[in-house]
Short mmCIF file of C-alpha atoms in Angstrom, two decimals:
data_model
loop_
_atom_site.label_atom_id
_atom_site.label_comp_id
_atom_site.label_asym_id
_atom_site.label_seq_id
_atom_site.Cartn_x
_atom_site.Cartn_y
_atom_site.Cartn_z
CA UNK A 180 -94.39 34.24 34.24
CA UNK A 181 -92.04 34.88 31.02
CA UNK A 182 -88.74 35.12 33.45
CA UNK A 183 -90.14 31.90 35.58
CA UNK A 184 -90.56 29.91 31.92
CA UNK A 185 -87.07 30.84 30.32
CA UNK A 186 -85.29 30.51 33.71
CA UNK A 187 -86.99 26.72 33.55
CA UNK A 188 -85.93 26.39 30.23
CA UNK A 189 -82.14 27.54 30.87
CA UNK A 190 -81.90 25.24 34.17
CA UNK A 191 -83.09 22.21 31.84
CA UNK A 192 -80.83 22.58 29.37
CA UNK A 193 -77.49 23.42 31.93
CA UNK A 194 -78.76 19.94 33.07
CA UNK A 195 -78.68 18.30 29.81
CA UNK A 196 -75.47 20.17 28.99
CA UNK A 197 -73.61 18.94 32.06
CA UNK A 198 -74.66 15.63 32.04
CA UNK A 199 -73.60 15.36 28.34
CA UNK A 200 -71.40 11.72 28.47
CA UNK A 201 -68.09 13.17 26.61
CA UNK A 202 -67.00 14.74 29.86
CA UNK A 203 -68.79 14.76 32.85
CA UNK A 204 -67.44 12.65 34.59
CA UNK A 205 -63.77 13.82 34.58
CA UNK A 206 -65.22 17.81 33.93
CA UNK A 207 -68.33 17.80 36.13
CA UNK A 208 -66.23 19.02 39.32
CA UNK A 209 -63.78 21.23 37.25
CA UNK A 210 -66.92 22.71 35.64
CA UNK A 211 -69.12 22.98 38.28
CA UNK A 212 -67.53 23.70 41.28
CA UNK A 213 -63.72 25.30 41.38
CA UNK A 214 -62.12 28.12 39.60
CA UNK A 215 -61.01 27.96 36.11
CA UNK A 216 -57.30 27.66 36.08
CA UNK A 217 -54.48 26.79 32.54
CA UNK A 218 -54.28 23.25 34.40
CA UNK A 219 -58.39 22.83 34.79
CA UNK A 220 -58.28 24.23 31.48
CA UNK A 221 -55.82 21.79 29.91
CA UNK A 222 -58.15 19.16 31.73
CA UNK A 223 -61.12 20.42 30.33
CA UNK A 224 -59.61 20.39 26.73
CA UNK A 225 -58.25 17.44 26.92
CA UNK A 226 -61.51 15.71 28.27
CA UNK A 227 -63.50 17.40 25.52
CA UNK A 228 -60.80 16.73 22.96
CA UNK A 229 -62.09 19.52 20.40
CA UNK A 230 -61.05 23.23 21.06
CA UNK A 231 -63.67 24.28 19.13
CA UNK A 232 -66.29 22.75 21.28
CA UNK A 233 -64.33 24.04 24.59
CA UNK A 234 -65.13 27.42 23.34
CA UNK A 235 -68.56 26.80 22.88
CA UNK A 236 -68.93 25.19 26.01
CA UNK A 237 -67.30 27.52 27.73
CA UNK A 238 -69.04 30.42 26.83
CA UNK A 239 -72.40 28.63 27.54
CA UNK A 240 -70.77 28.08 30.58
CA UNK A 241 -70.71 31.81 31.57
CA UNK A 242 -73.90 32.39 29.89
CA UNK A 243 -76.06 29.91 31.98
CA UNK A 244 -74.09 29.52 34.63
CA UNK A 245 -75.35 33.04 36.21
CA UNK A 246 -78.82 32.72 35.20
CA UNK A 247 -79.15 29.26 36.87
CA UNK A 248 -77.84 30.99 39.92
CA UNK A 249 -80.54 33.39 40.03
CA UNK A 250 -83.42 30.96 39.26
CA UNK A 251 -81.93 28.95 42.33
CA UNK A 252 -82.50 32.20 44.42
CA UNK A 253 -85.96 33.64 43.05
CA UNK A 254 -88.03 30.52 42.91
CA UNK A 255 -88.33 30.40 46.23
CA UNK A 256 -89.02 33.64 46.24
CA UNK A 257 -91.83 33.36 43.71
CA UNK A 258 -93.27 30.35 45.13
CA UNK A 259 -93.86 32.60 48.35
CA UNK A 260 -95.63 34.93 46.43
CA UNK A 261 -97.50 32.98 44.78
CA UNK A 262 -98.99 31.47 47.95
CA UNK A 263 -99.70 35.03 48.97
CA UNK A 264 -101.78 35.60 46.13
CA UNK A 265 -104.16 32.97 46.53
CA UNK A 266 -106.59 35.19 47.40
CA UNK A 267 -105.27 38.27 44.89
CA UNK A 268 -104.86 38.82 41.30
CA UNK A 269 -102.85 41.66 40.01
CA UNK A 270 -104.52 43.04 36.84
CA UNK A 271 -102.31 45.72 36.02
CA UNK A 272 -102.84 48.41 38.86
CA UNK A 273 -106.04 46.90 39.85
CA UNK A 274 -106.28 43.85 42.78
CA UNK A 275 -108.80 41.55 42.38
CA UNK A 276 -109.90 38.54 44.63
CA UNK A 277 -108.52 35.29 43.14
CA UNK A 278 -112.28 34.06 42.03
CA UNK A 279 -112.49 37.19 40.30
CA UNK A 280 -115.47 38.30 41.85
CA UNK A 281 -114.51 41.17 44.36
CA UNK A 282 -112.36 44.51 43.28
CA UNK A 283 -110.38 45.40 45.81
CA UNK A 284 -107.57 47.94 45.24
CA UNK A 285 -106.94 50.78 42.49
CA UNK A 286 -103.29 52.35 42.11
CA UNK A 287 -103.41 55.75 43.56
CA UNK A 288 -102.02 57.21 40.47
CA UNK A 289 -104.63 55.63 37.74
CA UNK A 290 -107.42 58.12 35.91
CA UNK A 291 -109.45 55.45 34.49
CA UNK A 292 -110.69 52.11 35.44
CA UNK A 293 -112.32 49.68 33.93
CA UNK A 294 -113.79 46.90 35.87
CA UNK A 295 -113.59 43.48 34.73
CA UNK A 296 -116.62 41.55 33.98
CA UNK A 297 -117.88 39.04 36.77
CA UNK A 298 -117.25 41.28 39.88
CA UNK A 299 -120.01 41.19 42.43
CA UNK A 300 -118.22 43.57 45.03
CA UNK A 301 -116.44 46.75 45.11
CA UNK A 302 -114.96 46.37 48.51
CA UNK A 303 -114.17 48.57 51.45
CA UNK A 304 -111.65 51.48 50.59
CA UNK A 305 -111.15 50.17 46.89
CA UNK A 306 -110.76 53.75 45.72
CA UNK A 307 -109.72 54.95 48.59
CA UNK A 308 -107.57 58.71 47.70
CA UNK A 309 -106.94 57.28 44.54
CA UNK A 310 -107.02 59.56 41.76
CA UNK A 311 -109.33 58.00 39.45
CA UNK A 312 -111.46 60.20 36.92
CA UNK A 313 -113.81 57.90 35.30
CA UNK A 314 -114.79 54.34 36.41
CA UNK A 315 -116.66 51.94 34.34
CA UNK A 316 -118.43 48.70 35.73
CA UNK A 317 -120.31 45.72 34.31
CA UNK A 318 -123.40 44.91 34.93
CA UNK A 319 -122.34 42.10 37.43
CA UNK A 320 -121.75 43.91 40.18
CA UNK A 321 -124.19 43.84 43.19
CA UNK A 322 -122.57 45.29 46.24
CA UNK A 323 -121.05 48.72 46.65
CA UNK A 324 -119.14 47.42 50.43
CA UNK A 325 -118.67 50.70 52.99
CA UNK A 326 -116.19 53.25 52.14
CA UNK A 327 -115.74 51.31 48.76
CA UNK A 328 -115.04 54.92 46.64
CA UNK A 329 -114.08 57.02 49.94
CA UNK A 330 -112.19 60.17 48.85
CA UNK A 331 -111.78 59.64 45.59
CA UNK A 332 -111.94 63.27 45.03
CA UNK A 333 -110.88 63.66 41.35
CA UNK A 334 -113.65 61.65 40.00
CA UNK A 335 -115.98 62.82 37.28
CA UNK A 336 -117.99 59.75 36.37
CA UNK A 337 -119.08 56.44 37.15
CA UNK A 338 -122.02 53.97 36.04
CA UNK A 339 -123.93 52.66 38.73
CA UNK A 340 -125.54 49.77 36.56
CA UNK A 341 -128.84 48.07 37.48
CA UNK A 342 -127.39 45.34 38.97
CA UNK A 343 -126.61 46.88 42.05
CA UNK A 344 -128.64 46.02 44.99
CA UNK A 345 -126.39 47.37 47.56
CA UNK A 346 -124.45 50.64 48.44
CA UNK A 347 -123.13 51.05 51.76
CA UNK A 348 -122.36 54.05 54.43
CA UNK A 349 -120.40 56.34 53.59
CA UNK A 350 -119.37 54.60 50.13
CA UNK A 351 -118.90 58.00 48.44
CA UNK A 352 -118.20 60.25 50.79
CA UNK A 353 -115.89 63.02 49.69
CA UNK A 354 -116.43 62.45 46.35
CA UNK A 355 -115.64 64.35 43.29
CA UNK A 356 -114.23 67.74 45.30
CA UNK A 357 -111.49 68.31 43.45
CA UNK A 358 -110.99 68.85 39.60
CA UNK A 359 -114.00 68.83 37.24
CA UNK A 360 -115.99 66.57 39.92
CA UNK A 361 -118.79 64.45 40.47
CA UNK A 362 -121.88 66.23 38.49
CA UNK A 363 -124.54 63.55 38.14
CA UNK A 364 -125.82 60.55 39.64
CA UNK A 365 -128.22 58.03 38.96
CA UNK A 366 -128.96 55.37 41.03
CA UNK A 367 -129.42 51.75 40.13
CA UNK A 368 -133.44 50.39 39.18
CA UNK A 369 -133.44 47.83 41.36
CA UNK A 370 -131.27 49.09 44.20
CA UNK A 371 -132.57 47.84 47.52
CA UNK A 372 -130.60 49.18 50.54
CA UNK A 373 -129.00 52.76 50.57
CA UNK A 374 -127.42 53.19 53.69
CA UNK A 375 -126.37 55.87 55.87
CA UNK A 376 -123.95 59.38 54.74
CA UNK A 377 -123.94 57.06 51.65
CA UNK A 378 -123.40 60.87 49.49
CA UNK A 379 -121.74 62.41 52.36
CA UNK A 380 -119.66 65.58 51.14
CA UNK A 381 -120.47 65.17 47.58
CA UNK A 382 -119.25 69.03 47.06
CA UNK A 383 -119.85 68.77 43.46
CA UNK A 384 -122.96 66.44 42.64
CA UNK A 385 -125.67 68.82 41.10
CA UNK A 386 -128.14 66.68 39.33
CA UNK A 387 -129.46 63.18 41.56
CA UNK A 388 -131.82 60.58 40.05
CA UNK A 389 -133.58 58.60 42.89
CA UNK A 390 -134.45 54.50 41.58
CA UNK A 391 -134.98 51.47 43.30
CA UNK A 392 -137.13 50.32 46.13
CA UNK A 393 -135.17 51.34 48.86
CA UNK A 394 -136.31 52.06 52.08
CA UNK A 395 -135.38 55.38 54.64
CA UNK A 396 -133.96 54.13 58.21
CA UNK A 397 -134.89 56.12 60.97
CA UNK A 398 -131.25 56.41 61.41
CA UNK A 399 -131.07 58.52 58.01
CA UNK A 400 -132.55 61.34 60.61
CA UNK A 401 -128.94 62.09 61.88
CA UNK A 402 -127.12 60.03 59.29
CA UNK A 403 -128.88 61.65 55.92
CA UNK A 404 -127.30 59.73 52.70
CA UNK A 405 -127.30 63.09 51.18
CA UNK A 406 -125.85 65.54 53.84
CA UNK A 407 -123.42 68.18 52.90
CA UNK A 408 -124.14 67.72 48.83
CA UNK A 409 -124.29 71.48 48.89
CA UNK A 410 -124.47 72.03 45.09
CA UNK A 411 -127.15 69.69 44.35
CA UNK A 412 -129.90 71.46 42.72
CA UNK A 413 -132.07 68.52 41.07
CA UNK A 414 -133.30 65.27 41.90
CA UNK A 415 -135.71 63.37 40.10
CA UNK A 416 -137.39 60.26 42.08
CA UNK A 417 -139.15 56.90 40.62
CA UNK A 418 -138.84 55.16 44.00
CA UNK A 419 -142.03 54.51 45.12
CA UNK A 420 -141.05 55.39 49.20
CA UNK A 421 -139.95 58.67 48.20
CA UNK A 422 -141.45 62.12 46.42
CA UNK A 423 -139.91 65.53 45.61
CA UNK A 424 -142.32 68.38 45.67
CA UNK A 425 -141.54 71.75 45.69
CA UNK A 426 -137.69 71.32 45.27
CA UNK A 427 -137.89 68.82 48.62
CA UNK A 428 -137.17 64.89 49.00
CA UNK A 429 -139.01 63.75 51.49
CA UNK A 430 -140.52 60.12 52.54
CA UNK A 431 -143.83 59.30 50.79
CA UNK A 432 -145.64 60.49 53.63
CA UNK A 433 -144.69 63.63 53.90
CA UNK A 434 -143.53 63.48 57.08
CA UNK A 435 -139.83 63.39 56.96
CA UNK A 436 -137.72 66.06 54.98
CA UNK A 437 -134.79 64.62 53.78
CA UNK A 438 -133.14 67.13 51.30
CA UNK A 439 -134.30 70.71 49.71
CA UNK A 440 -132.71 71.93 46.94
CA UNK A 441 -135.29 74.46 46.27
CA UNK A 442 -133.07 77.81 44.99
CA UNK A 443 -135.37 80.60 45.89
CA UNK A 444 -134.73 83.23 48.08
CA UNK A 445 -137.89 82.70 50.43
CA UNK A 446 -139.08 78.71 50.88
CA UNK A 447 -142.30 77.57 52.44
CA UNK A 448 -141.63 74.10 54.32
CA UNK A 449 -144.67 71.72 53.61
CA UNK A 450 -147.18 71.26 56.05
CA UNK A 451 -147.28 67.98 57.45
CA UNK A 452 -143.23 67.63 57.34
CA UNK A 453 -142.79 66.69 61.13
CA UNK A 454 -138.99 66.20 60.61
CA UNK A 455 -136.18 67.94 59.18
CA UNK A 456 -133.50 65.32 59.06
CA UNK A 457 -129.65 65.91 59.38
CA UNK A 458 -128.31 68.43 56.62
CA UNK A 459 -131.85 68.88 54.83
CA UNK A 460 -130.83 72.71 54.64
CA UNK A 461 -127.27 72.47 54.08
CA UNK A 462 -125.58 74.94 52.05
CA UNK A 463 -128.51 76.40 51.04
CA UNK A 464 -126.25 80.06 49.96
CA UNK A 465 -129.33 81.71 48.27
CA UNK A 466 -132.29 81.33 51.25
CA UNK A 467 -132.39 84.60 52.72
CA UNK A 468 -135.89 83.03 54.50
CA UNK A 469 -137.71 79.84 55.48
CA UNK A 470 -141.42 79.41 56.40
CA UNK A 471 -141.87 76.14 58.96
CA UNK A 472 -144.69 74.56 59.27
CA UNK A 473 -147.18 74.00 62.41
CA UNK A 474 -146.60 70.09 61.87
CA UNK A 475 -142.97 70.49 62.59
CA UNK A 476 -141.51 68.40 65.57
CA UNK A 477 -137.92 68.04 65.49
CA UNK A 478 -134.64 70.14 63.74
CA UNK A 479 -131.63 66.94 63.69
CA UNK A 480 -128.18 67.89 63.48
CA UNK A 481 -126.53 70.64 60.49
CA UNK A 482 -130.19 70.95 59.33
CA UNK A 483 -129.62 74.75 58.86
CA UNK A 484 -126.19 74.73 58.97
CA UNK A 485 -124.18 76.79 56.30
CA UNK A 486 -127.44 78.52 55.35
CA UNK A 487 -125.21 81.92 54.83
CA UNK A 488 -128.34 84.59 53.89
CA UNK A 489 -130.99 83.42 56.37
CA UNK A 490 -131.37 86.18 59.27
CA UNK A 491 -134.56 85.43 60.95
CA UNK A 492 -136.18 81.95 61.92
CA UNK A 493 -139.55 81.83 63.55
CA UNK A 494 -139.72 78.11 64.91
CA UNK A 495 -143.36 77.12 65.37
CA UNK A 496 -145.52 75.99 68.29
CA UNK A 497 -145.22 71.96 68.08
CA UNK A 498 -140.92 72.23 68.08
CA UNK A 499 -139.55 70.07 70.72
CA UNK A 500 -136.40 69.58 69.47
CA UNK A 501 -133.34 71.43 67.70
CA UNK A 502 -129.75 69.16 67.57
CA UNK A 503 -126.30 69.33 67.45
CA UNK A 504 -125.13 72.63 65.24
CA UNK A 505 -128.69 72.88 63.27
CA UNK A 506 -128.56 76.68 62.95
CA UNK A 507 -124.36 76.74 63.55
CA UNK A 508 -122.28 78.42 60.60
CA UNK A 509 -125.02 80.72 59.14
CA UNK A 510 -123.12 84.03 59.85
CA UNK A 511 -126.55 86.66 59.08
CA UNK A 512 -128.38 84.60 61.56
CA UNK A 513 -129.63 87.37 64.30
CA UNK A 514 -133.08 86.15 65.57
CA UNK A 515 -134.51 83.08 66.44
CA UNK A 516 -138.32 82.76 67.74
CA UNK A 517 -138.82 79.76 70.34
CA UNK A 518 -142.20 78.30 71.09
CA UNK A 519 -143.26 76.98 74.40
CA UNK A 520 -143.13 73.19 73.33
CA UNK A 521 -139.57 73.44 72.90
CA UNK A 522 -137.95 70.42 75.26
CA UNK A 523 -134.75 70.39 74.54
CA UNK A 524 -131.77 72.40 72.77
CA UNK A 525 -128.33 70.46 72.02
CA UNK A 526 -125.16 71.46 73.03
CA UNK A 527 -123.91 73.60 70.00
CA UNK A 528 -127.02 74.45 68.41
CA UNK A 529 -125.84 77.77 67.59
CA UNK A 530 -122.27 77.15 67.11
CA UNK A 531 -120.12 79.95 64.95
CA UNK A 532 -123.53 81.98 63.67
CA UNK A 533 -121.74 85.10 65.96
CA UNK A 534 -124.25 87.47 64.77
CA UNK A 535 -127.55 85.40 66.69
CA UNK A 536 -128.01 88.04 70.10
CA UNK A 537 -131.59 87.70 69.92
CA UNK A 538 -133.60 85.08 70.96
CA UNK A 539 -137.29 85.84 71.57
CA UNK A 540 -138.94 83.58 74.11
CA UNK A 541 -142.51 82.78 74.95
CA UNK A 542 -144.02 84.89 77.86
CA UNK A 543 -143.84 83.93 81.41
CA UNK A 544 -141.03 81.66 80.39
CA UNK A 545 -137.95 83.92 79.69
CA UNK A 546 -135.79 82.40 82.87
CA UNK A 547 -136.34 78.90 81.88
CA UNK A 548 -135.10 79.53 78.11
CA UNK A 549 -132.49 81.65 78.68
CA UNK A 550 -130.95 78.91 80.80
CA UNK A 551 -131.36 76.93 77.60
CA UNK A 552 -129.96 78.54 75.06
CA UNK A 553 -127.18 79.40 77.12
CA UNK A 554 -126.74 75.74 78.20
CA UNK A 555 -126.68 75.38 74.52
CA UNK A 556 -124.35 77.83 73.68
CA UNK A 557 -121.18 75.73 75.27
CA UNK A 558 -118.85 74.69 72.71
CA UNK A 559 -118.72 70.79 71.83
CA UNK A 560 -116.09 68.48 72.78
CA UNK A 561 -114.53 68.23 69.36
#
């Protein structure tokens, strides 16, 4: 705005300056429009009558001259950005809506950011691969949008104030990998809708405090909000549709296991947990065993998967259902016990765990299973 206010100021006074009565009527073409020649010269001189004041004018004349030129050529230009921005505001390296209320781009290149006060929504991809370290935001903001801090792999903090109400899929997924990463996070008091992979591939977050009233979706079975956060190994809950025992989120019923981040070497699954939901097991490098219970009913995708000291599972009688990859990647894996309620096995069950040969299956039933498994066994389409 500087340049656009002293390019005004120039054009104004190369207005006044030309229309200045001592010559421009007999100067005004000489001046204006032609090359300077000793005869245009002469004319000029003798027009102005003061050599002196030719000199001056001259030189003006070569100063402004140039600069009115280029404010001819960039206003337009400016004026065309300026309708583009109607609905962004450049503060710095960060974009913001032009009511000030919605973030919505960070320089790759910038550590730290600051959010300005007044901004309801971080939107989609705001962070996206950006390089940002620490973020900062006021307690205005209500509505963490889908993919809003996607890959931001470098950072090592951020606030998640009260405010918040919303934080969509997948709206830190891959966070906090690289660097000194993502250690803690505490979710906002009066958060109200956590949605699906929201903590997807959160390598690095090790501590997780659980606020808010937020409900589980049935879809959080295959779409956990905390799948793959491998390193996590505390979480605290006040949310009233949620409890940790023994190391394990589950829903206030007991019925669904979400995530276990229980570190011992042998862990008993509670009874009355009917579900273990996508990823509940993940990463789990120190389990070397795990007791289910007789309540169990269904194994959703990855639950087991990267579980790298586990050699033996004994699935109990009630099991009807193991899904996509839940015992794949856990490389001492060599026997798995199957119970006659089992219904159905998903293609790639068992995918890359190359040391599982033995499968023991209920009496009377061995064809029927062995078809199974195998069926199961088939590599999946991606």
């Amino acid at each position: 705005m500087t340049l656009i206010y002293l390019l005004v100021g120039i054009a104004v006074v190369h207005a006044l300056f030309l229309l200045y009565p001592v010559y421009r009527d007999e100067a005004l073409d000489v001046y204006l429009w032609t090359p300077w020649t000793e005869e245009k010269y002469a004319l000029f001189r003798k027009v102005t009558g003061n050599n002196k004041q030719v000199r001056i004018r001259l030189l003006i004349n070569w100063i402004l001259w140039p600069f009115l030129i280029i404010f001819i050529l960039v206003m337009p230009v400016v004026f065309l950005f300026k309708l583009q921005g109607i609905l962004k505001e450049y503060d710095g390296e960060v974009t913001y809506s032009k009511d000030g209320k919605a973030l919505l781009n960070v320089a790759e290149n910038l550590r730290r950011v600051k959010v300005k006060k007044g901004v309801e929504v971080i939107a989609s991809f705001a962070f996206d691969s950006t390089q940002v370290t620490h973020i900062k935001m006021p307690n205005t903001v209500k509505i963490l949008e889908p993919y809003a801090l996607l890959r931001a792999h470098y950072l090592e903090s951020v606030n998640l104030p009260d405010s918040i109400i919303t934080i969509g899929k997948y709206a830190f997924q891959y966070c906090g990998g690289l660097g000194k990463g993502l250690k803690r996070i505490v979710l906002p008091k009066y958060l109200h809708h956590l949605n699906e992979n929201a903590f997807f591939g959160c390598d690095g977050l090790k501590k997780l405090k659980i606020r808010g009233d937020f409900m589980w979706k049935a879809s959080w079975q295959n779409d956990n909000p905390f799948y793959y956060t491998k390193s996590l190994v505390e979480i605290k809950n006040t949310n009233p549709n949620f409890k940790v025992e023994n190391g394990m989120l589950m829903s206030v019923d007991g019925k669904i296991l979400f995530r276990c981040v229980n570190e011992g070497k042998r862990v008993a699954v509670k009874d009355g947990v009917e579900i273990i939901a996508q990823g509940a097991f993940g990463g789990r490098d120190r389990m070397e065993e795990v007791i289910l219970p007789n309540s169990l009913r269904m194994i959703c995708v990855y639950a087991f998967s990267g579980c790298k000291l586990i050699d033996n599972v004994v699935l109990p009688e009630g099991v009807e259902y193991i899904g996509i990859e839940s015992f794949s990647f856990c490389p001492n894996l060599k026997t798995i016990t199957l119970p006659t309620s089992l219904k159905t096995i998903v293609c790639g069950a068992f995918d890359h765990s190359d040391h599982l040969q033995n499968f023991v299956y209920p009496k009377g039933m061995e064809d029927e299973f062995k078809k199974m498994v195998d069926d199961a066994k088939y590599d999946l389409p991606f």
